[in-house]
PDB file of C-alpha atoms in Angstrom:
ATOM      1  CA  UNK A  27      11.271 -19.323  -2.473  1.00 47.00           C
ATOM      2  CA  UNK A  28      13.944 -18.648  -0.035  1.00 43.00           C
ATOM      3  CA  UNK A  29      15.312 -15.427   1.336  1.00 44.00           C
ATOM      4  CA  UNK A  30      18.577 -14.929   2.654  1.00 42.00           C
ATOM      5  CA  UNK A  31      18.890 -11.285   4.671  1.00 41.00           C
ATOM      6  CA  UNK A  32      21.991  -9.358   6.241  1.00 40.00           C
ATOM      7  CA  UNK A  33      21.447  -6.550   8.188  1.00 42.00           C
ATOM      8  CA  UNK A  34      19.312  -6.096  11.277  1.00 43.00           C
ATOM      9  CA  UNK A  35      17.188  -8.352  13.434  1.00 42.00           C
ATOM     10  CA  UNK A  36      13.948  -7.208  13.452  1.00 42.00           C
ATOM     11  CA  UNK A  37      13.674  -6.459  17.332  1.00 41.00           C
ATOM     12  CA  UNK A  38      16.242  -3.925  17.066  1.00 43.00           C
ATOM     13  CA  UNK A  39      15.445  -0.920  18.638  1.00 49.00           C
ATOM     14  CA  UNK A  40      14.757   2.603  15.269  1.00 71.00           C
ATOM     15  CA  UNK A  41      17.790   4.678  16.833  1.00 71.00           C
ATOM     16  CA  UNK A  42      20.112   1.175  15.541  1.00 84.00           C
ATOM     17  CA  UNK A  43      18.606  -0.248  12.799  1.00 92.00           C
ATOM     18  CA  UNK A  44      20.640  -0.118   9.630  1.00 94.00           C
ATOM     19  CA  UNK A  45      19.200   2.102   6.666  1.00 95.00           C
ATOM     20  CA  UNK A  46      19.231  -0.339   4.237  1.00 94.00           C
ATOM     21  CA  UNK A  47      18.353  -4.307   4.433  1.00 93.00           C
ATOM     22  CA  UNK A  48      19.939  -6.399   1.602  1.00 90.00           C
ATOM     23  CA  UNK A  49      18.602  -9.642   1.189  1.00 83.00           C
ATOM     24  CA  UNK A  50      19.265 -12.521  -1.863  1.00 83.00           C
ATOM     25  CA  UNK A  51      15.270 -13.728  -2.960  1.00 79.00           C
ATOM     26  CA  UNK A  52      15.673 -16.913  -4.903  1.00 76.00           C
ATOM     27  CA  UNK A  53      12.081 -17.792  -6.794  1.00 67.00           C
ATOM     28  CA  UNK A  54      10.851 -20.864  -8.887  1.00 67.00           C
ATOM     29  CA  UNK A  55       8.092 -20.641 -10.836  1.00 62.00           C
ATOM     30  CA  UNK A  56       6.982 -22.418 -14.079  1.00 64.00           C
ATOM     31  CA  UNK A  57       6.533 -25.380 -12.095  1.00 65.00           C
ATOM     32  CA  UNK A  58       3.807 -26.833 -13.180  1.00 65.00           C
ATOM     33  CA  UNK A  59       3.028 -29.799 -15.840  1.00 67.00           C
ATOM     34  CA  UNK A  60       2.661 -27.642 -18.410  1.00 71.00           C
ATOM     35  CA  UNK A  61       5.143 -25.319 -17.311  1.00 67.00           C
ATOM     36  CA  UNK A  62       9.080 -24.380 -18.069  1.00 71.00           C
ATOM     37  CA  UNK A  63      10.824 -24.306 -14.740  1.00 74.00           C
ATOM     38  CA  UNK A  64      13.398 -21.761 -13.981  1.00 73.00           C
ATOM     39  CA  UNK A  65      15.249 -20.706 -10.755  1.00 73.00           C
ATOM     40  CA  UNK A  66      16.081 -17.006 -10.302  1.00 69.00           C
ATOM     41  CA  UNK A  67      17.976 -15.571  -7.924  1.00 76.00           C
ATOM     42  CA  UNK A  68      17.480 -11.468  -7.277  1.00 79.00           C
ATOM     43  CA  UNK A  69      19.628  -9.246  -4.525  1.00 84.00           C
ATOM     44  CA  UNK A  70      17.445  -7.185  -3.343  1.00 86.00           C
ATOM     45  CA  UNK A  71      17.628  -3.691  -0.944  1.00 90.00           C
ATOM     46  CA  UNK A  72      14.876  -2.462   1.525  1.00 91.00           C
ATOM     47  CA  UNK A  73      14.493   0.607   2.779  1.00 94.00           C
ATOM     48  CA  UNK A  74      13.956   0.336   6.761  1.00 96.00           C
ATOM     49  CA  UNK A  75      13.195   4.198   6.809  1.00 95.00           C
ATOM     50  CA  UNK A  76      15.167   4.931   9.330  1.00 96.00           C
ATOM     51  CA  UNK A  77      19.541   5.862   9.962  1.00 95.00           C
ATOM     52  CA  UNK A  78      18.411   8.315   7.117  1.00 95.00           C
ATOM     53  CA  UNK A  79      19.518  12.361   6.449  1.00 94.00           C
ATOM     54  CA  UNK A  80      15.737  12.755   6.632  1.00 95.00           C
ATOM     55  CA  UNK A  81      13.483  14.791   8.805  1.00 94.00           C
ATOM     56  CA  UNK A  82      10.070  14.400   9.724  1.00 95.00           C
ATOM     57  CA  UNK A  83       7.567  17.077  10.339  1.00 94.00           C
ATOM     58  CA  UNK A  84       4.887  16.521  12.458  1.00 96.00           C
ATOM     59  CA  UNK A  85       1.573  15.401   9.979  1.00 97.00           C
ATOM     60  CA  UNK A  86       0.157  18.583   8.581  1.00 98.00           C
ATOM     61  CA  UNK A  87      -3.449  18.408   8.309  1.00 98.00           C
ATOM     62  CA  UNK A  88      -5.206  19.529   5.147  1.00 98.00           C
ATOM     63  CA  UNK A  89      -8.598  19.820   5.022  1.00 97.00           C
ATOM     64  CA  UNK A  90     -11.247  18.246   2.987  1.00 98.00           C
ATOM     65  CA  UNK A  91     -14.003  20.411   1.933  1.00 97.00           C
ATOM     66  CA  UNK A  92     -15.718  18.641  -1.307  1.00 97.00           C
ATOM     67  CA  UNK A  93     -19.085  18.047  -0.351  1.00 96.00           C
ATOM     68  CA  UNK A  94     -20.143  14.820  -2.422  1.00 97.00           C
ATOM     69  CA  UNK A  95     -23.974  13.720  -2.948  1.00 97.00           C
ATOM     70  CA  UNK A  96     -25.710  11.437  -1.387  1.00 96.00           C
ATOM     71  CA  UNK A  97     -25.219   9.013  -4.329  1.00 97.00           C
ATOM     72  CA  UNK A  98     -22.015   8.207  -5.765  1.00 97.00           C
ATOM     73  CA  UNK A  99     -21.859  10.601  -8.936  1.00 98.00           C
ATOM     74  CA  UNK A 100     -19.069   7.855 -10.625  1.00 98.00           C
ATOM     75  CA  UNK A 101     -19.815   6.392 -13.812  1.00 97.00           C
ATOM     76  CA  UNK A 102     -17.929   3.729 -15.943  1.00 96.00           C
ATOM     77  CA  UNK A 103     -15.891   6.209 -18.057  1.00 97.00           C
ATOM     78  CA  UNK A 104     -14.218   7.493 -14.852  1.00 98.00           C
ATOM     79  CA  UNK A 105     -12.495   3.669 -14.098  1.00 97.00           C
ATOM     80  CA  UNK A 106     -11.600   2.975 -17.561  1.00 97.00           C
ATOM     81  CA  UNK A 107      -7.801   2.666 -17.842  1.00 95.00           C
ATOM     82  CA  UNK A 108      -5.639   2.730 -21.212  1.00 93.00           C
ATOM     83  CA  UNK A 109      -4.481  -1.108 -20.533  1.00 90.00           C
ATOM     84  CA  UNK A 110      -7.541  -2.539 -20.063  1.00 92.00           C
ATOM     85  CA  UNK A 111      -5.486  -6.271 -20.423  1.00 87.00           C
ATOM     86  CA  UNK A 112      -5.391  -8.649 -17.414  1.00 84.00           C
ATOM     87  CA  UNK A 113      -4.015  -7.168 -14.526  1.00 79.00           C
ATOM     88  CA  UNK A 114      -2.631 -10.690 -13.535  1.00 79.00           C
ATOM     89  CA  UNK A 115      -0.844 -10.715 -16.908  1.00 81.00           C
ATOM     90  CA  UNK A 116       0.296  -7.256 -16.213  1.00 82.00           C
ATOM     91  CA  UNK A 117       2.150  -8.755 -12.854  1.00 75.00           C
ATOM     92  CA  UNK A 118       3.254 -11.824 -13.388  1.00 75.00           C
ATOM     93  CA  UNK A 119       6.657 -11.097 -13.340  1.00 73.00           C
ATOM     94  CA  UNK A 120       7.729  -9.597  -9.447  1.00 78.00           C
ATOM     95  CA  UNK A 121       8.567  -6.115  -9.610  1.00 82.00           C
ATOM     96  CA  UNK A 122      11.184  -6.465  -6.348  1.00 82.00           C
ATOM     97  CA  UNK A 123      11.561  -2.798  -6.472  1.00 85.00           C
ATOM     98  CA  UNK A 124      10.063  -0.020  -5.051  1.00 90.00           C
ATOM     99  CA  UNK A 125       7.837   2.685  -6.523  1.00 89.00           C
ATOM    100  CA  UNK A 126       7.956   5.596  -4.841  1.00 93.00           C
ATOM    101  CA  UNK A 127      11.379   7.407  -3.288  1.00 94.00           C
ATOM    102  CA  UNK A 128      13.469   6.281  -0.138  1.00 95.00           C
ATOM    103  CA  UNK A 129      12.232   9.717   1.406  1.00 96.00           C
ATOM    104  CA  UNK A 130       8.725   8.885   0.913  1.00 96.00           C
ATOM    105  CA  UNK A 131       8.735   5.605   2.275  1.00 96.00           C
ATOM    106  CA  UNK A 132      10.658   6.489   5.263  1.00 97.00           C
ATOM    107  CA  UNK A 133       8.227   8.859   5.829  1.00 97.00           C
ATOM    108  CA  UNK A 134       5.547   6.620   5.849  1.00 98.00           C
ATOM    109  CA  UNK A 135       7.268   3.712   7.870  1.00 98.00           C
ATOM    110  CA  UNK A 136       7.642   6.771  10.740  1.00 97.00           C
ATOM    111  CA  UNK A 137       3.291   7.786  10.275  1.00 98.00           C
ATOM    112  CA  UNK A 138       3.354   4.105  10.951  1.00 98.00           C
ATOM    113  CA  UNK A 139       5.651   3.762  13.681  1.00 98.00           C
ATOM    114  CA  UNK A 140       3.723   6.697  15.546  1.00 97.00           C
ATOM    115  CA  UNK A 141       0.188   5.871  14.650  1.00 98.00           C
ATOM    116  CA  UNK A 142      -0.312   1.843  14.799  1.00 98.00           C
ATOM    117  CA  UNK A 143      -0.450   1.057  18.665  1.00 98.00           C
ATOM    118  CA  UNK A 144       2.052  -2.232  19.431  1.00 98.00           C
ATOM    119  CA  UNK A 145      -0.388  -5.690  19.778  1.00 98.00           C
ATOM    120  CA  UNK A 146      -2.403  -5.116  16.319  1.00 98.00           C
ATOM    121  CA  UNK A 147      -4.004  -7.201  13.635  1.00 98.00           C
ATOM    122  CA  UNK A 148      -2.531  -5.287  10.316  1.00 98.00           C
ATOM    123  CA  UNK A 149      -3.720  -6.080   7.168  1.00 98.00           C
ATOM    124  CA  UNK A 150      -2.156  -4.741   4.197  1.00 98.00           C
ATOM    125  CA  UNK A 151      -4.031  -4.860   1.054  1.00 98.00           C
ATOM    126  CA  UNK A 152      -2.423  -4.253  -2.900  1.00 97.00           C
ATOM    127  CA  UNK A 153       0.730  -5.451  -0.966  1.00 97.00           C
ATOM    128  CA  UNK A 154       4.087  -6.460  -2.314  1.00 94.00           C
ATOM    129  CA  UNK A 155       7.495  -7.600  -1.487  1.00 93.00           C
ATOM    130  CA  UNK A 156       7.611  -4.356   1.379  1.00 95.00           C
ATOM    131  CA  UNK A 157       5.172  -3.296   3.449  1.00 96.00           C
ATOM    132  CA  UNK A 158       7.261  -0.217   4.516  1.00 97.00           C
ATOM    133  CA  UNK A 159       6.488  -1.478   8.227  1.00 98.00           C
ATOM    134  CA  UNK A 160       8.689  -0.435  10.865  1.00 97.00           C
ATOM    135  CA  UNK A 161      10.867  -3.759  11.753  1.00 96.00           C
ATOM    136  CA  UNK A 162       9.978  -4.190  14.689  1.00 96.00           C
ATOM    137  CA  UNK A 163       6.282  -4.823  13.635  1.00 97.00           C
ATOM    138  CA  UNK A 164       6.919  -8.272  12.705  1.00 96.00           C
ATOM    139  CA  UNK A 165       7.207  -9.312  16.654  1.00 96.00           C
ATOM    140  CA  UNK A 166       5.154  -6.567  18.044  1.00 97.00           C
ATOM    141  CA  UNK A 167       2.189  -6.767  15.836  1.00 98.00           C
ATOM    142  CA  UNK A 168       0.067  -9.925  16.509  1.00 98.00           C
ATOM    143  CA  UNK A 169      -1.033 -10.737  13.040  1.00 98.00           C
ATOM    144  CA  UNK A 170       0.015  -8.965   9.554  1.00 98.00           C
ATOM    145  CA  UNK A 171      -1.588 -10.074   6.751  1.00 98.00           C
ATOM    146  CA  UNK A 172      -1.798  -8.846   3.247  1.00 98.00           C
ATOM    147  CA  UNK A 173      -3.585  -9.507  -0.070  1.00 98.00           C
ATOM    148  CA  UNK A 174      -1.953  -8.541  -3.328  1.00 96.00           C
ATOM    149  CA  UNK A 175      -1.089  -9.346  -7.143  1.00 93.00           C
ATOM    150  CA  UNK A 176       1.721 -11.217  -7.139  1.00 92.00           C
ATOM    151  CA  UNK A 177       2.610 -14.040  -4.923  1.00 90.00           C
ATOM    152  CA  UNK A 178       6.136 -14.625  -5.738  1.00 87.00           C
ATOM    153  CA  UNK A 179       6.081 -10.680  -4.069  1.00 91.00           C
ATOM    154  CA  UNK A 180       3.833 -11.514  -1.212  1.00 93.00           C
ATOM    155  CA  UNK A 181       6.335 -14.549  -0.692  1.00 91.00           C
ATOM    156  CA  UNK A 182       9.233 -12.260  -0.581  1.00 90.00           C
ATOM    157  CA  UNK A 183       7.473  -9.698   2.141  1.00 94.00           C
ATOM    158  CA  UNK A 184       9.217 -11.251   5.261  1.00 92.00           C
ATOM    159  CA  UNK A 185       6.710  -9.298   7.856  1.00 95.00           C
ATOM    160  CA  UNK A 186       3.851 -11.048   6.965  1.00 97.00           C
ATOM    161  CA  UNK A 187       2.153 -13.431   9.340  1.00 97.00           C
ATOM    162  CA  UNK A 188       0.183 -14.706   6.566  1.00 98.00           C
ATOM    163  CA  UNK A 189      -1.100 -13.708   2.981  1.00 97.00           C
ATOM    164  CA  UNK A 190      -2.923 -14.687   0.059  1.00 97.00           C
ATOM    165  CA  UNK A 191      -2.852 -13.681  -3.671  1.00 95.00           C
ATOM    166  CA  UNK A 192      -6.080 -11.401  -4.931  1.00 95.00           C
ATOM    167  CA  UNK A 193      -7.235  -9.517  -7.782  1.00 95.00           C
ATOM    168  CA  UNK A 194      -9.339  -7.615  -6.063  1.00 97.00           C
ATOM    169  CA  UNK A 195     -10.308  -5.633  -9.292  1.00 96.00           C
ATOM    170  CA  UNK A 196     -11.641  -9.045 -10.477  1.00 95.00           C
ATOM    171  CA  UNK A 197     -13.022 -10.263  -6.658  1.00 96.00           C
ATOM    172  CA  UNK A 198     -12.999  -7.574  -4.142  1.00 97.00           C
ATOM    173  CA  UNK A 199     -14.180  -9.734  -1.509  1.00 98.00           C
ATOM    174  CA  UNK A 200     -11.496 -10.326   1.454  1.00 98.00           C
ATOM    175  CA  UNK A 201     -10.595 -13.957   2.516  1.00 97.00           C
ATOM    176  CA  UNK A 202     -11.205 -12.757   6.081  1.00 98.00           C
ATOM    177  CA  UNK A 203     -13.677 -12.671   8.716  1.00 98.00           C
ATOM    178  CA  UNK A 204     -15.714  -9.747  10.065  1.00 98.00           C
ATOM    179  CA  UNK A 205     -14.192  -7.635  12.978  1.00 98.00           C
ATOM    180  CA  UNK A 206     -11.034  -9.133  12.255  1.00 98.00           C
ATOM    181  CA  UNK A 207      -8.301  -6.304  12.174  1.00 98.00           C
ATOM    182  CA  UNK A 208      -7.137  -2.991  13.911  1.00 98.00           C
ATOM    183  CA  UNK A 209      -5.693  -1.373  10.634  1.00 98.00           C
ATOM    184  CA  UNK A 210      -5.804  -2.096   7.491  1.00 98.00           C
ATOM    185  CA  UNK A 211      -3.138  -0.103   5.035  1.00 98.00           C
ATOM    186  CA  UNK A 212      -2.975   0.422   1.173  1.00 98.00           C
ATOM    187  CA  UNK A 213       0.277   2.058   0.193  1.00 98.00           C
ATOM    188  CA  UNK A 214      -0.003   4.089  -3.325  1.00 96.00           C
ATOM    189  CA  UNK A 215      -2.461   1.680  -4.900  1.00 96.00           C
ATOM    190  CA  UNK A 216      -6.164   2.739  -4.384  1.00 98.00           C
ATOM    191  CA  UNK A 217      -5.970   4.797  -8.052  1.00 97.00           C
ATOM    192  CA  UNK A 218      -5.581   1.006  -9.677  1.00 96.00           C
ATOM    193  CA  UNK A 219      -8.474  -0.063  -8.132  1.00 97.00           C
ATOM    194  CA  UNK A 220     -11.778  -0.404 -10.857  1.00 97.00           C
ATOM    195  CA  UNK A 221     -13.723  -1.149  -7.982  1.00 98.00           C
ATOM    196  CA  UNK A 222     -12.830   0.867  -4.726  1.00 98.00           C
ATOM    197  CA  UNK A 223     -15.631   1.627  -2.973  1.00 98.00           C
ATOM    198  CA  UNK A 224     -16.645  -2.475  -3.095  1.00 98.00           C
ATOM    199  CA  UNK A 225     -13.116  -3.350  -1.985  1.00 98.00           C
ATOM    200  CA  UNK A 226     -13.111  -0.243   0.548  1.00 98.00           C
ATOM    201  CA  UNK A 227     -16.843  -1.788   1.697  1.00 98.00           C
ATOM    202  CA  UNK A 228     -15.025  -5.245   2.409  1.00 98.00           C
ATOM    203  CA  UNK A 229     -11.752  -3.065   4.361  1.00 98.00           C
ATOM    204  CA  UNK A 230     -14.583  -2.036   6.451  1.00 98.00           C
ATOM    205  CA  UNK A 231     -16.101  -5.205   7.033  1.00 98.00           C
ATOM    206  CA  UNK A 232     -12.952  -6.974   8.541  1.00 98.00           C
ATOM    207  CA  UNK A 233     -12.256  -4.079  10.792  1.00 98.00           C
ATOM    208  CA  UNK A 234     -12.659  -4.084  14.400  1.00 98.00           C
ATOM    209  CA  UNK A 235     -15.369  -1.350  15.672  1.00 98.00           C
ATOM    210  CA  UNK A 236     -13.090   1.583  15.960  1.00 97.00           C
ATOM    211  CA  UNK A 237     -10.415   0.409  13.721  1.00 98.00           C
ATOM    212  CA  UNK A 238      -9.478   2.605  11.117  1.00 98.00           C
ATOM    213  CA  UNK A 239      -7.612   2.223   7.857  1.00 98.00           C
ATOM    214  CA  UNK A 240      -4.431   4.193   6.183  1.00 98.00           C
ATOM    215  CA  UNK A 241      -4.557   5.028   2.570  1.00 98.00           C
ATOM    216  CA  UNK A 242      -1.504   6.428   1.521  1.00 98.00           C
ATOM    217  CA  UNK A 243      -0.339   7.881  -1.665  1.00 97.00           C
ATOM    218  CA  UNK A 244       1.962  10.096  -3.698  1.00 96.00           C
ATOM    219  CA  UNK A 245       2.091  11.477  -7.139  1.00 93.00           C
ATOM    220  CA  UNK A 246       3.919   8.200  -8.800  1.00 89.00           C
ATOM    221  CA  UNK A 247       1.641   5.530 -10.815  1.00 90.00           C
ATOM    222  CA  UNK A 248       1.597   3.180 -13.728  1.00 87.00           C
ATOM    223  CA  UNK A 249       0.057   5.508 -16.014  1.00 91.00           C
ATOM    224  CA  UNK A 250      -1.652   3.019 -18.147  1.00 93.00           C
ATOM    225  CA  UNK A 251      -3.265   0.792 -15.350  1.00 93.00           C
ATOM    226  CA  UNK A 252      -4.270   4.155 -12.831  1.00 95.00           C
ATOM    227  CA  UNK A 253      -8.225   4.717 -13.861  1.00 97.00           C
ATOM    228  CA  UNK A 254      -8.864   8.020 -16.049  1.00 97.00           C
ATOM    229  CA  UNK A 255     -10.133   9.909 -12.936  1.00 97.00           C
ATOM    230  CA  UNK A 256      -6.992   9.750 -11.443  1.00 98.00           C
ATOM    231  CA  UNK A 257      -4.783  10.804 -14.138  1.00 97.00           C
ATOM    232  CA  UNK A 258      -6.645  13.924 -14.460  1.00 97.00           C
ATOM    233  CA  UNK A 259      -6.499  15.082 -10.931  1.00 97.00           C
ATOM    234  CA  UNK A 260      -3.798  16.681  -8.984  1.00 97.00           C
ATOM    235  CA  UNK A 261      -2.642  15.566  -5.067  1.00 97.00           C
ATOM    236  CA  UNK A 262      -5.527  17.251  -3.604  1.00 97.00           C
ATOM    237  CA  UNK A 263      -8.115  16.064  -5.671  1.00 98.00           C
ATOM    238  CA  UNK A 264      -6.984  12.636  -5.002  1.00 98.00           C
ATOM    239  CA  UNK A 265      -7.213  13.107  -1.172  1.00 98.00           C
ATOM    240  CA  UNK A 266     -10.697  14.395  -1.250  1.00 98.00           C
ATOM    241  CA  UNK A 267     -11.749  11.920  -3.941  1.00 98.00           C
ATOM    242  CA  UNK A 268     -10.195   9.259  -1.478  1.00 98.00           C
ATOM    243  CA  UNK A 269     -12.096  10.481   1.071  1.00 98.00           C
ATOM    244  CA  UNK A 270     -15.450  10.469  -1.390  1.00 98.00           C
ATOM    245  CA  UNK A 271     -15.141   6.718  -1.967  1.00 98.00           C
ATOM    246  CA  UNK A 272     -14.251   6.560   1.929  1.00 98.00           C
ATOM    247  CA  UNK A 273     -17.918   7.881   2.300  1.00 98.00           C
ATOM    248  CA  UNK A 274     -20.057   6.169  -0.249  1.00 98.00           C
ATOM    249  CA  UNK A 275     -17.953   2.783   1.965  1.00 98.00           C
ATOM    250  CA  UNK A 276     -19.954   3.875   4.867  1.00 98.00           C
ATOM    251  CA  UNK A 277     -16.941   5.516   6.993  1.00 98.00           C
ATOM    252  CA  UNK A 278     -16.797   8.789   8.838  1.00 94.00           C
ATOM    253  CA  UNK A 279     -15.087  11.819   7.548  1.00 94.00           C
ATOM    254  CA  UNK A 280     -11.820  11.184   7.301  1.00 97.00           C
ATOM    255  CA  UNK A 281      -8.821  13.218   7.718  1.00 98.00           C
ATOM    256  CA  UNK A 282      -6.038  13.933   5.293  1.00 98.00           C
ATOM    257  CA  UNK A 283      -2.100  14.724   6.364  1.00 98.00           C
ATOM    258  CA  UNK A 284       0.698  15.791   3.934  1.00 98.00           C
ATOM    259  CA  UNK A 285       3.875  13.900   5.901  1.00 98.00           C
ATOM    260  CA  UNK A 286       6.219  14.446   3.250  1.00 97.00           C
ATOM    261  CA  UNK A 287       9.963  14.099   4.511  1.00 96.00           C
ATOM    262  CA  UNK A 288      12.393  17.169   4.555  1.00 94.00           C
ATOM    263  CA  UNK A 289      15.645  15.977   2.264  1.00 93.00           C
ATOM    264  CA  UNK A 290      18.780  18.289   3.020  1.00 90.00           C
ATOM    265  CA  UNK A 291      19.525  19.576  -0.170  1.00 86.00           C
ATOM    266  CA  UNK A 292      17.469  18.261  -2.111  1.00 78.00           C
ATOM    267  CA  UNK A 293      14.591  20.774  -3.631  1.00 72.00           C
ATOM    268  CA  UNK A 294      12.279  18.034  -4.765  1.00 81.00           C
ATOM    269  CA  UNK A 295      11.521  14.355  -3.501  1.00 90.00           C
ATOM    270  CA  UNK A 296       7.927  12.298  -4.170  1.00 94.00           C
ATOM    271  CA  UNK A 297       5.539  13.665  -1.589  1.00 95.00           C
ATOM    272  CA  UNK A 298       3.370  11.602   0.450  1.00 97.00           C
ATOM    273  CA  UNK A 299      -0.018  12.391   1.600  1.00 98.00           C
ATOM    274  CA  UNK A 300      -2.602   9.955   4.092  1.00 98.00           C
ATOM    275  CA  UNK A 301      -5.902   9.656   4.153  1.00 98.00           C
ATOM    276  CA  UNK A 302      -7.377   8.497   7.281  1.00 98.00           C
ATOM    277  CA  UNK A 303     -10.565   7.011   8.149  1.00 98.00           C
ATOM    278  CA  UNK A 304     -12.058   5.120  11.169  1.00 98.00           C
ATOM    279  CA  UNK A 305     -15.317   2.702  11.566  1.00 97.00           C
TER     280      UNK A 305
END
């Protein structure tokens, strides 16, 4: 795969980075002895989250007040999804597009900006082709690193250090070593996860003591591959249920922010809400 971008260099300073990023990602795949090879080339436009009509409130805090049991009260029924097919079969193909609104991601590429100290180890997990990283992570950062579905996608996500294709709803075990990372982040993903308090178990294996991890999510989904659980809750009840498998994990309470963007004009754009929780 190569990718050929216009725009930007990623040590710009936010006040001058362009909005947008458009790059051409050229990918091969079907290379294989058994396979049909084709070359496809895809222009592609990333939101940097910032030159944009947006504002940004300061975080506002919403509390979590669900008291869960000592034992996790999930059972199998709550996971169960309407595609139950292969997930890998399900993303093959690279979606190079996003999935939730320019507003929402700018909004989260500021939380980042003001809330991951310069000099980290980042790992994103259920990555793609965007992180929704600031730019200027990629040199001030000292390692990102991200796990996802698709690894034409991953190849395409030109702020990673390094990354590795995973199914973590088949192995939720993380090709990394304890104590390894600062922050790990999982943009608008955790209600695909079958298993999240095992993968959430391994997040908090590979942090640092004192590292803490992002979970951030909106009220936009696959329908058929988000569990049951999920599809019959509303925003809140996904924070707090967030913060339940946070808990059964073995993290702290953890803290919940609505940062959705103002849009001038605009009465309604996808919300974003974070859940926050620290080792």
């Amino acid at each position: 795969m190569s990718i050929l971008t216009s725009g930007a260099s990623p040590a710009c300073a936010a006040e001058d980075n362009p909005r947008y990023l458009d790059s051409e990602v050229q990918m091969k795949y079907g290379d294989d002895a058994n396979g049909n090879p084709r070359t496809r080339g895809v222009i592609v436009r990333r939101f940097t989250g910032d030159s944009t009509p947006y504002s940004f409130p300061s975080p506002r805090p919403l509390p979590l007040v669900k008291e869960w049991p000592e034992e996790a009260p999930f059972t199998k029924k709550n996971f169960f999804r309407a595609d139950e097919g292969d997930d890998e079969n399900f993303y093959t193909l690279p979606r190079l597009v996003y999935h939730i609104d320019e507003a929402a991601v700018a909004a989260l590429t500021q939380y980042y900006r003001a809330n991951i100290p310069a000099g980290s180890s980042v790992l994103d997990i259920c990555s793609s082709w965007v992180s929704h990283y600031p730019l200027e992570f990629k040199s001030k950062m000292k390692r990102i690193s991200a796990t996802g579905m698709n690894p034409l996608e991953l190849m395409a996500n030109d702020q990673l250090t390094d990354y590795e294709a995973r199914n973590l709803n088949v192995n939720p075990n993380l090709p990394y070593d304890d104590n390894t990372f600062d922050v790990v982040t999982c943009v608008v993903s955790i209600d695909y996860l079958i298993k999240p308090i095992e993968v959430l178990k391994e997040v908090r294996r590979v942090l640092k003591p004192g590292g803490k991890v992002i979970i951030s999510q909106s009220n936009r989904c696959f329908p058929s591959k988000a569990i049951s659980m999920w599809l019959n809750m509303n925003d809140r009840e996904h924070l707090e249920l967030i913060n339940g498998y946070a808990k059964y994990a073995g993290f702290g309470p953890g803290k919940a922010f609505d940062i959705t963007a103002s849009v001038p004009g605009d009465p309604y754009n996808n919300p974003m809400f974070i859940v926050e929780v620290s080792k």
